Structure formats: structure tokens, C-alpha cells
Tab-separated table of C-alpha atoms in Angstrom:
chain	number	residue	atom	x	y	z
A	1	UNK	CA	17.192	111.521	71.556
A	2	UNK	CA	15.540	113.236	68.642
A	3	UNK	CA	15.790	111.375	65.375
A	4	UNK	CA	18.789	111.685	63.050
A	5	UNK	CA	16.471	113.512	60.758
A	6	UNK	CA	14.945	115.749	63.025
A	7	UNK	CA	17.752	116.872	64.068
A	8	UNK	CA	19.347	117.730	60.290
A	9	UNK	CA	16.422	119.597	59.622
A	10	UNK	CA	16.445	121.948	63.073
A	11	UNK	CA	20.260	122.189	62.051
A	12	UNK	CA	19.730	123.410	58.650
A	13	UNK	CA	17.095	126.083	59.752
A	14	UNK	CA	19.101	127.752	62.846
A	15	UNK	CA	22.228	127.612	60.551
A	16	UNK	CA	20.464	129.319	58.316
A	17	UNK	CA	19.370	131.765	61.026
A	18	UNK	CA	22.347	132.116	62.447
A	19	UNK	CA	24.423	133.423	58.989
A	20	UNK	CA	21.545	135.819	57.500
A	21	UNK	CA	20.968	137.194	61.256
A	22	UNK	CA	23.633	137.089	63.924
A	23	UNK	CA	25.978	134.887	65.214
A	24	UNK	CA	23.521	133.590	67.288
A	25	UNK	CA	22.145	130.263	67.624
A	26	UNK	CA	20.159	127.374	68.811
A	27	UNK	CA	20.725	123.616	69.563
A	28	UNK	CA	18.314	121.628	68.257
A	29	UNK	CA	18.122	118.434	69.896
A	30	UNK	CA	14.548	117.496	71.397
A	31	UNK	CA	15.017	114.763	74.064
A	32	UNK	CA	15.343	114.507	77.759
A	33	UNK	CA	16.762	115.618	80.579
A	34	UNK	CA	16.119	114.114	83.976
A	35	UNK	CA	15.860	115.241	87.606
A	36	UNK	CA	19.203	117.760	87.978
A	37	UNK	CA	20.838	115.396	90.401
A	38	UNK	CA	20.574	111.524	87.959
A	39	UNK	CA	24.001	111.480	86.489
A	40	UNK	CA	22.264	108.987	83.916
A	41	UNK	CA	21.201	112.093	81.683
A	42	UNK	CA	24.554	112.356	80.457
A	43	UNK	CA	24.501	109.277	77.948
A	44	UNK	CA	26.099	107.728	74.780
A	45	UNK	CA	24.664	108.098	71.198
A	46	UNK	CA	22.386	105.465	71.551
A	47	UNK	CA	19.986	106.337	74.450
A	48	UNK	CA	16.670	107.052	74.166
A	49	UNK	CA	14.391	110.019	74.656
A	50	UNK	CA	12.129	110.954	77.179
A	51	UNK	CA	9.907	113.865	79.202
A	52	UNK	CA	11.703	116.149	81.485
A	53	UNK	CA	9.752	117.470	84.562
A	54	UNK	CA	8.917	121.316	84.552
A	55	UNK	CA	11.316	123.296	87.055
A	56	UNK	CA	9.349	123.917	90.619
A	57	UNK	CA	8.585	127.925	91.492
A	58	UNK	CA	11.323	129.591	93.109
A	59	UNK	CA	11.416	132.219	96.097
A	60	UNK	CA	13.787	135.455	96.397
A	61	UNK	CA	17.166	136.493	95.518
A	62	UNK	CA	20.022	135.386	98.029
A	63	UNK	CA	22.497	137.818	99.197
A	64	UNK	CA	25.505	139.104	96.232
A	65	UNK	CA	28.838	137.183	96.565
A	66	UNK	CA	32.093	137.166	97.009
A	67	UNK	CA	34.285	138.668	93.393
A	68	UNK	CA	35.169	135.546	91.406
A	69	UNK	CA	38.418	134.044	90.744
A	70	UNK	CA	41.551	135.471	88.473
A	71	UNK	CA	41.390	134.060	84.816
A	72	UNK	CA	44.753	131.942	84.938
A	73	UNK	CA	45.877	129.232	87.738
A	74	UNK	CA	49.108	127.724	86.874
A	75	UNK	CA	48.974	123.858	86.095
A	76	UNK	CA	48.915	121.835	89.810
A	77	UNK	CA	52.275	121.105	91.062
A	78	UNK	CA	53.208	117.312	92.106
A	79	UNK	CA	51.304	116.023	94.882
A	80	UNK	CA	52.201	113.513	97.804
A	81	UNK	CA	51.515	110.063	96.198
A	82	UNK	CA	49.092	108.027	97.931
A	83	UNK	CA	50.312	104.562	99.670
A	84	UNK	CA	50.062	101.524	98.211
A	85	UNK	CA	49.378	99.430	100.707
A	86	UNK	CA	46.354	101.389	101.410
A	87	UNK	CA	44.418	101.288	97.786
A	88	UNK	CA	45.299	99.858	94.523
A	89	UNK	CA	47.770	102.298	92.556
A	90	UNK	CA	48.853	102.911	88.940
A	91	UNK	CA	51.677	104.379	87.856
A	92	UNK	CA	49.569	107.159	85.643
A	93	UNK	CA	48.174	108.124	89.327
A	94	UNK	CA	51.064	109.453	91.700
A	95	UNK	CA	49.501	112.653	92.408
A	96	UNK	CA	46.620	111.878	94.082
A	97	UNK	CA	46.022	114.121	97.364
A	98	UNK	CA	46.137	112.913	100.953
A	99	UNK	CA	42.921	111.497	101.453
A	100	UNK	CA	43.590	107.565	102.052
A	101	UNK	CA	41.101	105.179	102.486
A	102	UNK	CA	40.424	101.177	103.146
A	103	UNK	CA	37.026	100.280	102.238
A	104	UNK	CA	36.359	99.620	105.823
A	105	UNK	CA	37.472	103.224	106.941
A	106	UNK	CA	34.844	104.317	103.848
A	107	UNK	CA	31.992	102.568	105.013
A	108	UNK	CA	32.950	103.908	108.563
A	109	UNK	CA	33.034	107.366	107.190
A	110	UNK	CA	29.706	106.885	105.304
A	111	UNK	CA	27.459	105.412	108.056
A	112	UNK	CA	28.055	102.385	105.942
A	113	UNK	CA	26.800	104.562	103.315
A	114	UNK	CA	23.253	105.321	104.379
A	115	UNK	CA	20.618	106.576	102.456
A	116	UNK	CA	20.831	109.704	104.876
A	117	UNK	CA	23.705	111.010	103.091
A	118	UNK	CA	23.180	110.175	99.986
A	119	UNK	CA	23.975	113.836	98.035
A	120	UNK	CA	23.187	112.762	94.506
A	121	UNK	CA	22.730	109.151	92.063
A	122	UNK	CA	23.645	108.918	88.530
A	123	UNK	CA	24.957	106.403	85.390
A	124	UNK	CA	28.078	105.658	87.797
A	125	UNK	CA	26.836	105.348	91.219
A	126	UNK	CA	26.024	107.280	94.343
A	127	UNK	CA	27.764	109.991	95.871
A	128	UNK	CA	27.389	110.225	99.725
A	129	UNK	CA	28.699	112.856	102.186
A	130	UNK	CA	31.704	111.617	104.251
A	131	UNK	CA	32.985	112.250	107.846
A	132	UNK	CA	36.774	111.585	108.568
A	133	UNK	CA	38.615	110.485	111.265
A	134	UNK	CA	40.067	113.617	111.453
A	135	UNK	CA	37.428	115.929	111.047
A	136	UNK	CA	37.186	116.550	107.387
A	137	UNK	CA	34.025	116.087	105.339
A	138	UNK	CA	34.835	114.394	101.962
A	139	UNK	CA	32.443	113.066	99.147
A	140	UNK	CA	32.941	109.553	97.817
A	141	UNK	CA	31.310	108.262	94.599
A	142	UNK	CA	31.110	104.696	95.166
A	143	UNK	CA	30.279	102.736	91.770
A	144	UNK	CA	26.886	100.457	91.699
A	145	UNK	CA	28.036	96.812	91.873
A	146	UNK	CA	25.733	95.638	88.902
A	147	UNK	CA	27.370	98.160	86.568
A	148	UNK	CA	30.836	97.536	88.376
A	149	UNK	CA	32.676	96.461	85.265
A	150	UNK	CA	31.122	98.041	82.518
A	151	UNK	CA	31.816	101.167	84.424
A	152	UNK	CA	35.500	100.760	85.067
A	153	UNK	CA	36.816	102.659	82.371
A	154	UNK	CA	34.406	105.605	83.238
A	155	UNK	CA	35.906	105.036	86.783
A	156	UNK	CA	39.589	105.106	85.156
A	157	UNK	CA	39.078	107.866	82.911
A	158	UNK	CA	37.590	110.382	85.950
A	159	UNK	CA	40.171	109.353	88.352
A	160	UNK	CA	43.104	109.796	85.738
A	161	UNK	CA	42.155	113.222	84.634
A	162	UNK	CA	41.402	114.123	87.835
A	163	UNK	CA	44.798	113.554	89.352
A	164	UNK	CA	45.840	116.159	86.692
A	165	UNK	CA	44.314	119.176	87.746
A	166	UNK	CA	43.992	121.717	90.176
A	167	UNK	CA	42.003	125.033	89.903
A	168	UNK	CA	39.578	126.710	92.623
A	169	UNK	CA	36.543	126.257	89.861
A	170	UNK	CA	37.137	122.519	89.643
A	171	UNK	CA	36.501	119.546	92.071
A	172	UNK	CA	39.521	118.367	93.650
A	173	UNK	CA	39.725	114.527	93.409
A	174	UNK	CA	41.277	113.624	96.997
A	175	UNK	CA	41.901	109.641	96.730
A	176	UNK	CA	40.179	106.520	95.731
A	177	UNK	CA	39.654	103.038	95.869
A	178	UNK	CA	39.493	100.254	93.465
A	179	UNK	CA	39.392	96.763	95.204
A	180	UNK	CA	37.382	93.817	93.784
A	181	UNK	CA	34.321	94.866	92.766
A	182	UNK	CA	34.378	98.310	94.796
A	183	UNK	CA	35.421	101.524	92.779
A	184	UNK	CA	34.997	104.616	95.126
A	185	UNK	CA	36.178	108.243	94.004
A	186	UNK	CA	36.422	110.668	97.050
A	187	UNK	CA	37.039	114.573	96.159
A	188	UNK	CA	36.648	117.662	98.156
A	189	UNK	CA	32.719	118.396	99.934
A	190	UNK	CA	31.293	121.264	97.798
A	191	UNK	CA	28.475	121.765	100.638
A	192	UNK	CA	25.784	124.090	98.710
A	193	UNK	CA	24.251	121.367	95.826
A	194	UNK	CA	24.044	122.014	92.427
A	195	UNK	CA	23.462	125.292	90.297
A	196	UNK	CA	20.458	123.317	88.705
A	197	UNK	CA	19.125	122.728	92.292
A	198	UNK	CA	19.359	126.950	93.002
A	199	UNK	CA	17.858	127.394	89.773
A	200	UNK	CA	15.131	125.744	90.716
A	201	UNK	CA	14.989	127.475	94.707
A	202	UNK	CA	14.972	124.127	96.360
A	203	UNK	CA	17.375	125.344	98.640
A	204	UNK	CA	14.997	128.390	99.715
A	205	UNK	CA	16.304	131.257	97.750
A	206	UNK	CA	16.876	132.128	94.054
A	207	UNK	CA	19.637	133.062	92.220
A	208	UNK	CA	20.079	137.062	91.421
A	209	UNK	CA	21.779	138.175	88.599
A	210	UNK	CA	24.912	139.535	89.779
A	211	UNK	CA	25.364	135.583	91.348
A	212	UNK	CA	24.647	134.291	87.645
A	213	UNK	CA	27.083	136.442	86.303
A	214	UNK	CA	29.462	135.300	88.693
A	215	UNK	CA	28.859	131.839	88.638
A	216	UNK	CA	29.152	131.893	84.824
A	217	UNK	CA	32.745	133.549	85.268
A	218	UNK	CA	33.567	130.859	87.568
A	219	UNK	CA	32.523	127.665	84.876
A	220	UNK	CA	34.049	129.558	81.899
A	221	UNK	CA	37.976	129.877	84.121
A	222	UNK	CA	37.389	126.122	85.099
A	223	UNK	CA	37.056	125.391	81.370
A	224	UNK	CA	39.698	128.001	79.838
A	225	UNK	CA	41.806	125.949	82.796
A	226	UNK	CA	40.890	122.912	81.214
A	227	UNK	CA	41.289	123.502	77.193
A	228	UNK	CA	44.584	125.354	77.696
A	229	UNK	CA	46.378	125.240	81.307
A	230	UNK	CA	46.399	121.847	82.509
A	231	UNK	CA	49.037	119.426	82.299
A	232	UNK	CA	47.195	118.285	79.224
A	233	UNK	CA	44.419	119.301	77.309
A	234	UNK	CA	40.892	118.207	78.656
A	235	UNK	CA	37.763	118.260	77.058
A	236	UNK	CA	34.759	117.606	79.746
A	237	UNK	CA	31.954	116.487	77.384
A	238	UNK	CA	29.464	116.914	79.933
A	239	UNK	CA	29.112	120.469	80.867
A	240	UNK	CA	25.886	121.083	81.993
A	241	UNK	CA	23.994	123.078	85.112
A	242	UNK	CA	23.662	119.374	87.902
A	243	UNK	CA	27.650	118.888	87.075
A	244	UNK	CA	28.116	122.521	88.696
A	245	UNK	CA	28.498	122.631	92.399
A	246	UNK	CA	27.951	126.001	94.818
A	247	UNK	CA	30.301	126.435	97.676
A	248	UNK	CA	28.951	127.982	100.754
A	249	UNK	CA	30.346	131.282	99.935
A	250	UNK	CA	28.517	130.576	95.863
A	251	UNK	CA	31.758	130.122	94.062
A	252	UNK	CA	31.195	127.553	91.312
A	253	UNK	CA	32.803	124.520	90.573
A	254	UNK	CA	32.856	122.370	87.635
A	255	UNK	CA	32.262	118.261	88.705
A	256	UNK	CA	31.838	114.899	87.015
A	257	UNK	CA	34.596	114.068	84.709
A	258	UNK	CA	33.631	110.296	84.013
A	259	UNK	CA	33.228	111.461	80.204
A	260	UNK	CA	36.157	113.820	80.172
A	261	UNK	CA	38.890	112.862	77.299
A	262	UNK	CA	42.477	114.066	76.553
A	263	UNK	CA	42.596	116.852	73.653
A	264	UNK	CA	44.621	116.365	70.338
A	265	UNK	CA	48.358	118.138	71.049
A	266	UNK	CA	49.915	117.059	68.177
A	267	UNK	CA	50.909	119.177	65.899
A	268	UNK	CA	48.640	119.181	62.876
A	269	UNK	CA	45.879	117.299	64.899
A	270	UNK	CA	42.563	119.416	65.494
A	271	UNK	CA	40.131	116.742	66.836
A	272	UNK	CA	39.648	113.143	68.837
A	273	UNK	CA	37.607	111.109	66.784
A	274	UNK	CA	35.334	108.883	69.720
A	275	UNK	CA	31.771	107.906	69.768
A	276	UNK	CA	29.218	110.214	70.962
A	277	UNK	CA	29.180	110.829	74.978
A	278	UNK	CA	27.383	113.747	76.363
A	279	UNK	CA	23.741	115.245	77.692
A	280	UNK	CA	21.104	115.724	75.332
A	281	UNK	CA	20.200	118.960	75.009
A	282	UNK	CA	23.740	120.184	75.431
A	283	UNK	CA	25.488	117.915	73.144
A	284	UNK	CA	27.616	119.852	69.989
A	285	UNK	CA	25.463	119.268	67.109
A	286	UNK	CA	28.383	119.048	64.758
A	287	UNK	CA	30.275	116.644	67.118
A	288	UNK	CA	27.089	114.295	67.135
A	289	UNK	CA	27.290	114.574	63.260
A	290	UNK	CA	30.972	113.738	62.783
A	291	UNK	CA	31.864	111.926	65.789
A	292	UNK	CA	34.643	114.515	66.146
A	293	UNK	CA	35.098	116.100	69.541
A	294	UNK	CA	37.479	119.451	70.173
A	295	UNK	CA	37.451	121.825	73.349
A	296	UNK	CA	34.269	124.209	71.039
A	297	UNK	CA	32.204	120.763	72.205
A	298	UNK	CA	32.340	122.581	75.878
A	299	UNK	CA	31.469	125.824	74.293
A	300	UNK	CA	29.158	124.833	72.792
A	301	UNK	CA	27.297	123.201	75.980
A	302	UNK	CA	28.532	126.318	77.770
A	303	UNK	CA	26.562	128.663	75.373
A	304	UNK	CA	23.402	126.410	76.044
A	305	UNK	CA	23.932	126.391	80.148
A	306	UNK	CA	24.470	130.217	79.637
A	307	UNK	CA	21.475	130.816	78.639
A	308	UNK	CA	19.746	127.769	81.063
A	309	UNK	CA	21.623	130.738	83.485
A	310	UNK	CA	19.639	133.572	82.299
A	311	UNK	CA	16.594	132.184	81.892
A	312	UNK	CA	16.043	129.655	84.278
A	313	UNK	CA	14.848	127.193	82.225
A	314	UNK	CA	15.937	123.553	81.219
A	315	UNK	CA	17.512	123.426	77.846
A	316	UNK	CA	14.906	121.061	77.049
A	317	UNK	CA	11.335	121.053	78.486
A	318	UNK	CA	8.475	118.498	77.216
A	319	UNK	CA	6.097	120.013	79.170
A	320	UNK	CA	5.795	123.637	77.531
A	321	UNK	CA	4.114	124.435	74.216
A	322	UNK	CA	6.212	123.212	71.078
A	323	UNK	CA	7.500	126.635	70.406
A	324	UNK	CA	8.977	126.396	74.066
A	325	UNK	CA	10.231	122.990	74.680
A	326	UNK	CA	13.676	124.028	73.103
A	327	UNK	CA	14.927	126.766	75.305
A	328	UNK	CA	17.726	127.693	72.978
A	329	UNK	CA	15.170	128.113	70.149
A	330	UNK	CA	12.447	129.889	72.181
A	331	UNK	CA	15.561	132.668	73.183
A	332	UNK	CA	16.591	132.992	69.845
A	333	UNK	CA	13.532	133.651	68.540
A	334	UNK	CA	12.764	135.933	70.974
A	335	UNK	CA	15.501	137.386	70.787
A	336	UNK	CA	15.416	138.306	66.920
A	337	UNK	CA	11.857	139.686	67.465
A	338	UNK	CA	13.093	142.358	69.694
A	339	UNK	CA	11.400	140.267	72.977
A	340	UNK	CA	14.751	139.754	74.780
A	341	UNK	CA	13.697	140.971	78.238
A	342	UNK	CA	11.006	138.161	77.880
A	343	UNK	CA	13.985	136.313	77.891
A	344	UNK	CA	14.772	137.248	81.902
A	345	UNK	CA	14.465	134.546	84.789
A	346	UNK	CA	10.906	135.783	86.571
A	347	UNK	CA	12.145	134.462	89.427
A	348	UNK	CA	14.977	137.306	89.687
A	349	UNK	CA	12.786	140.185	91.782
A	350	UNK	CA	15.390	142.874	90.908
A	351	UNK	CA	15.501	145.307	88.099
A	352	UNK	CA	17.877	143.604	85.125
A	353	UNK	CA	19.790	146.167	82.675
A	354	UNK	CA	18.725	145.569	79.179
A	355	UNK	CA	22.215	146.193	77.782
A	356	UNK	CA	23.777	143.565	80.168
A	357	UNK	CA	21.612	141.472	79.907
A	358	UNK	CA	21.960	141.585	76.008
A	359	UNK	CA	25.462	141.203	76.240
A	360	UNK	CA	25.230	137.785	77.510
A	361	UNK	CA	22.686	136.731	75.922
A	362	UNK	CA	24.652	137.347	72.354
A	363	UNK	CA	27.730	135.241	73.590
A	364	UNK	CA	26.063	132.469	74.966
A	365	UNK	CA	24.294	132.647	71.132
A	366	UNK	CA	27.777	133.125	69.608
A	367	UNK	CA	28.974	129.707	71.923
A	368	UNK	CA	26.456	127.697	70.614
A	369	UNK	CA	26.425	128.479	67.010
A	370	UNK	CA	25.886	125.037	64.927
A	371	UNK	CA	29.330	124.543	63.354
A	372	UNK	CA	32.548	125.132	65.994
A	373	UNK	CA	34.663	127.709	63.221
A	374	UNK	CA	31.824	130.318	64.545
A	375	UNK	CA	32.389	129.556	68.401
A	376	UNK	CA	34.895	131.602	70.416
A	377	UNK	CA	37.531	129.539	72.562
A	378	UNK	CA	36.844	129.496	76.633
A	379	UNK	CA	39.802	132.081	77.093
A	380	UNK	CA	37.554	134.846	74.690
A	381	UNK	CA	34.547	133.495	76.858
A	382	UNK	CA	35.927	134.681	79.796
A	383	UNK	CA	37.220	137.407	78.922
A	384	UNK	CA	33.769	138.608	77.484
A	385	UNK	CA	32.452	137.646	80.751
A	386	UNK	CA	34.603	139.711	82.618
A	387	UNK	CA	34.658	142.776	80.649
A	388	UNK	CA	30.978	142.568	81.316
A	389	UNK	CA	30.867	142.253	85.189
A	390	UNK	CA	33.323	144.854	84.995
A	391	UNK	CA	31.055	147.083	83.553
A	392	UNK	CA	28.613	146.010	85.445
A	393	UNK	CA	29.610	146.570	88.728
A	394	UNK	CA	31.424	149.878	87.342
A	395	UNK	CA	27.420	151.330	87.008
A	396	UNK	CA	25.999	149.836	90.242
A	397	UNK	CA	24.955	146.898	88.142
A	398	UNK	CA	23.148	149.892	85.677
A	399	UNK	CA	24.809	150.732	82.569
């Protein structure tokens, strides 16, 4: 992570930006981000900085998708609780679905969790692809056993919040296990990887535009879900482009809650006031500089994996020229010089509309602005998103 200086400095200049200009900004936070699928990107205040590889060349648009989801999904009624003779139980956690497991039947499921299906390995373990008994493909997380303890409460935190919610843009947490010194999480099988991964073509065909509108629609409803429908506020603190998983139809869902936290519902109370958790280069500036997190933190990190969206590129990148690394900064600038189209994923082969494209571009500038009174809420997000696919598709995706 940039130094504390650096970072007041690149602060004070796209504030100053963003109020003589537009209320568009820029995050300014020059550190690392590693391969899409290493969980350990997202980190505390106190990890260090480092290089982050250039995305690989990608190949041609994939087929358009299926219309997204409606804006609202009421909160997730009660669900069967899980046995306890089968895996340890608290009494926060009698909603979890129907998915029980011994750690024998996991290993079973797993291959005794070979390498072969390994899906993805970050901070809290590795997540492998699961066969049932009965047919159905799961995916367990199953914590590494040196960082068994010091995870747990990352382990609690996920599988507490998770047994709150239920929305068709999140990952539905199915059951887990904590015995000893094994901590397993098992939630539905997205099947089609991460957004990062089709960002980057590595699973043969790029993204078009009418799929990143989409797929932004999707993220912003699991969010609004989050900040305002669930049982309880949730803030996810890590929103970034490897925590979003495609389905096989390319409906997007938002994954990895280990750093989620319960929002402030009192009365009065605006804030939670926690130490610093989060991915550099989508981390709030003002919550790094006050410690104080609110549901703008996520609009914030969604304004910055907007525009990670539209362009393609990483929010950081060590290997481009200086004026580049910073992808928020480059697209501002840009932006302001009248360059926007510049601005447009080369790996998209079809024609883009300028207006659309605009449009977007100005609210995800307008998320990440550098104090949270000058972000919208995730319900205005939306709605902005919508109002612009509906326009879009009213023109033949012309305007």
C-alpha cells in the first residue's frame, strides 16, 4: 500500500478535481493487486505493496444474455435448520440451507480435495468444486490449517452473514463445517469463474458491452439488497471484479463475505468504526482515513470496478507508464480532456455509443468521488443503471 502521504496528496488533487470539474473522481491508492483468483489481495491496513501482472489479450465478444434481475427481492424467509449431530451449530445460525456434511462425506465429495478441482486460493483457504451424493455440485471453502485459528473469526463472520441472505445476485451459503481444526464453508456452484477471469478472455471469449451493462446491474441489486433489504444491514468491504462470479447463463453474483460487517441501525448512528479491511485499489479513501466504514465504502469500490468494467483494465497496474498505473486517474483524465472513447475496452469488437457509454462512465465517477456525502446510495446506482439499459436496448443498443 501506497504511503500515508502519498496517498493525502493524490486525495487532495482529485478532490480538488472533482469540485471545480464534475462529480467525478479517482482513487488514489498505488499498490497491488494480485492474480484475480488469490483471495489474499483483499488485506488489512497494514499489508504491503507490490506489482500486479498486466491483463493477458482477449478474443471476441460472447453471445448477449439473458435480461437481468428485478431491483427488489424480499429479505430470505426462515430456512430448514441444519442438524446438529451432523456439524457444529450456533444458535445465531438456524437458517442454514440443506446441504449437510461430515468431514468424511467432504473429502468424499472433493476427491479428498484434489488439486484437480481446486476453483480458486486466497487469505482463507481453497475453494474446490464438489460432487454430492445426490447429484448436486457444491463449492466448499475449506480453511488452510496453518492459518486455522487466526482465521476463525473471518470463518464466523462469512458464515453468519451468510445465513442472512438470499438474493439471485448473491452466493447462497448452503452449510458448513467447523470441527477441530477444519472450517469448511460450502455455497451454491457458480460454474462460469470470475468476471476478472472474462475480463481477461481466459475462458475463450470477451465480454461485450451489453453483458457489462448487465453484469453491472446484477452487482449493484446484490448490493442495494445488501445496504437496505436484508435482515440487517451489510456492508461487504470487499467488492471487487475476482469476488464476482458468472453463471452459465452470465448472471452475476456477488461472493466472498469473510470481510463483510453489520451496518449501524441505530437511530442517530451513521458509521461502524473498525480497522481497515479491504483491496487496495478499491478501498474508500475516506474510510482508510477515518477508520469509519458505511454502505458508500461499497460504492465507492463499485464506482472503481465500474469502470475496471468499461475499460478492462485493473484498477491498479505497475506495469503501464505512471500516468496509467492508476486506472481511475488515467479515465478521469481522459475523460476531462474530451478522450472518453479512449476510455473503451479494445477488446469489445462492436461499435460502442458515445452517449452510453458516457453515461456510465459519469456514475461510476460520481461512486467513487473522495468523500462519501458526494456518492449516491446502491438503490440510485441501480436505478441509473437501469434507466440506462433501458435506453439502451430501447435504440438497438444506439441512442
Amino acid at each position: 500500500m501506497a504511503a500515508p502521504g502519498l496517498l493525502l496528496v493524490l486525495q487532495f488533487f482529485f478532490c480538488h478535481c472533482f469540485r471545480s470539474r464534475t462529480k467525478d473522481t479517482e482513487d488514489a491508492v498505488l499498490a497491488k493487486e494480485p492474480n484475480p483468483m488469490d483471495s489474499t489481495s483483499s488485506i488489512e491496513m497494514k499489508s504491503g505493496s507490490g506489482k500486479i501482472p498486466a491483463s493477458p489479450l482477449r478474443v471476441a465478444p460472447s453471445p448477449q444474455r439473458v435480461p437481468p434481475s428485478p431491483l427488489r427481492v424480499p429479505p430470505s424467509p426462515l430456512r430448514v435448520p441444519a442438524s446438529p449431530g451432523r456439524f457444529s451449530m450456533s444458535p445465531k445460525l438456524d437458517r442454514i440451507g440443506s446441504v449437510h456434511l461430515t468431514m468424511k462425506q467432504a473429502a468424499r465429495a472433493t476427491q479428498n480435495f484434489s488439486p484437480s478441482l481446486k476453483l480458486g486460493e486466497g487469505g482463507f483457504g481453497t475453494v474446490y468444486k464438489a460432487q454430492l451424493q445426490d447429484g448436486q455440485t457444491v463449492a466448499i471453502k475449506r480453511a488452510s490449517k496453518e492459518h486455522s485459528d487466526t482465521l476463525r473469526s473471518e470463518f464466523r463472520s462469512e458464515i453468519e452473514l451468510l445465513a442472512k441472505i438470499e438474493h439471485r445476485n448473491l452466493v447462497k451459503l448452503l452449510g458448513y463445517v467447523d470441527k477441530g481444526n477444519e472450517r469448511l464453508i460450502i455455497t451454491e456452484y457458480v460454474p462460469n469463474g470470475t468476471l476478472r477471469e472474462h475480463l481477461d478472455g481466459v475462458h475463450g471469449t470477451c465480454l461485450d458491452f451489453n453483458q457489462r451493462l448487465e453484469i453491472s446491474i446484477d452487482i449493484a441489486h446484490g448490493l442495494t439488497y445488501l445496504h437496505l433489504y436484508a435482515e440487517k444491514q451489510i456492508i461487504h468491504r470487499d467488492v471487487k471484479s475476482s469476488n464476482i462470479l458468472l453463471t452459465d447463463r452470465m448472471r452475476a453474483k456477488v461472493a466472498n463475505f469473510g470481510f463483510a460487517r453489520l451496518g449501524e441501525n441505530e437511530t442517530g448512528n451513521t458509521h461502524v468504526l473498525t480497522k481497515v479491511k479491504g483491496t487496495v485499489g478499491y478501498l474508500d479513501p475516506e474510510y482508510m482515513r477515518t477508520f469509519k466504514l458505511t454502505p458508500k465504502s461499497d460504492v465507492y469500490s463499485f464506482g472503481i470496478l465500474l469502470v475496471e468494467i468499461l475499460t478492462g483494465r485493473r484498477p491498479v497496474d505497475s506495469r503501464r507508464s505512471p500516468d496509467e498505473k492508476v486506472t481511475i486517474r488515467w479515465a478521469f483524465g481522459k475523460h476531462n480532456n474530451g478522450e472518453t472513447m479512449d476510455l473503451v475496452d479494445p477488446q469489445m469488437t462492436e461499435a460502442v455509443d458515445k452517449k452510453i457509454f458516457k453515461k456510465m462512465l459519469n456514475l461510476a465517477f460520481q461512486c467513487a468521488a473522495p468523500t462519501r456525502a458526494d456518492r449516491p446510495d446502491m438503490k440510485a446506482v441501480a436505478e441509473r443503471l437501469w434507466a440506462i439499459r433501458v435506453k439502451y436496448l430501447k435504440h438497438g443498443g444506439k441512442e
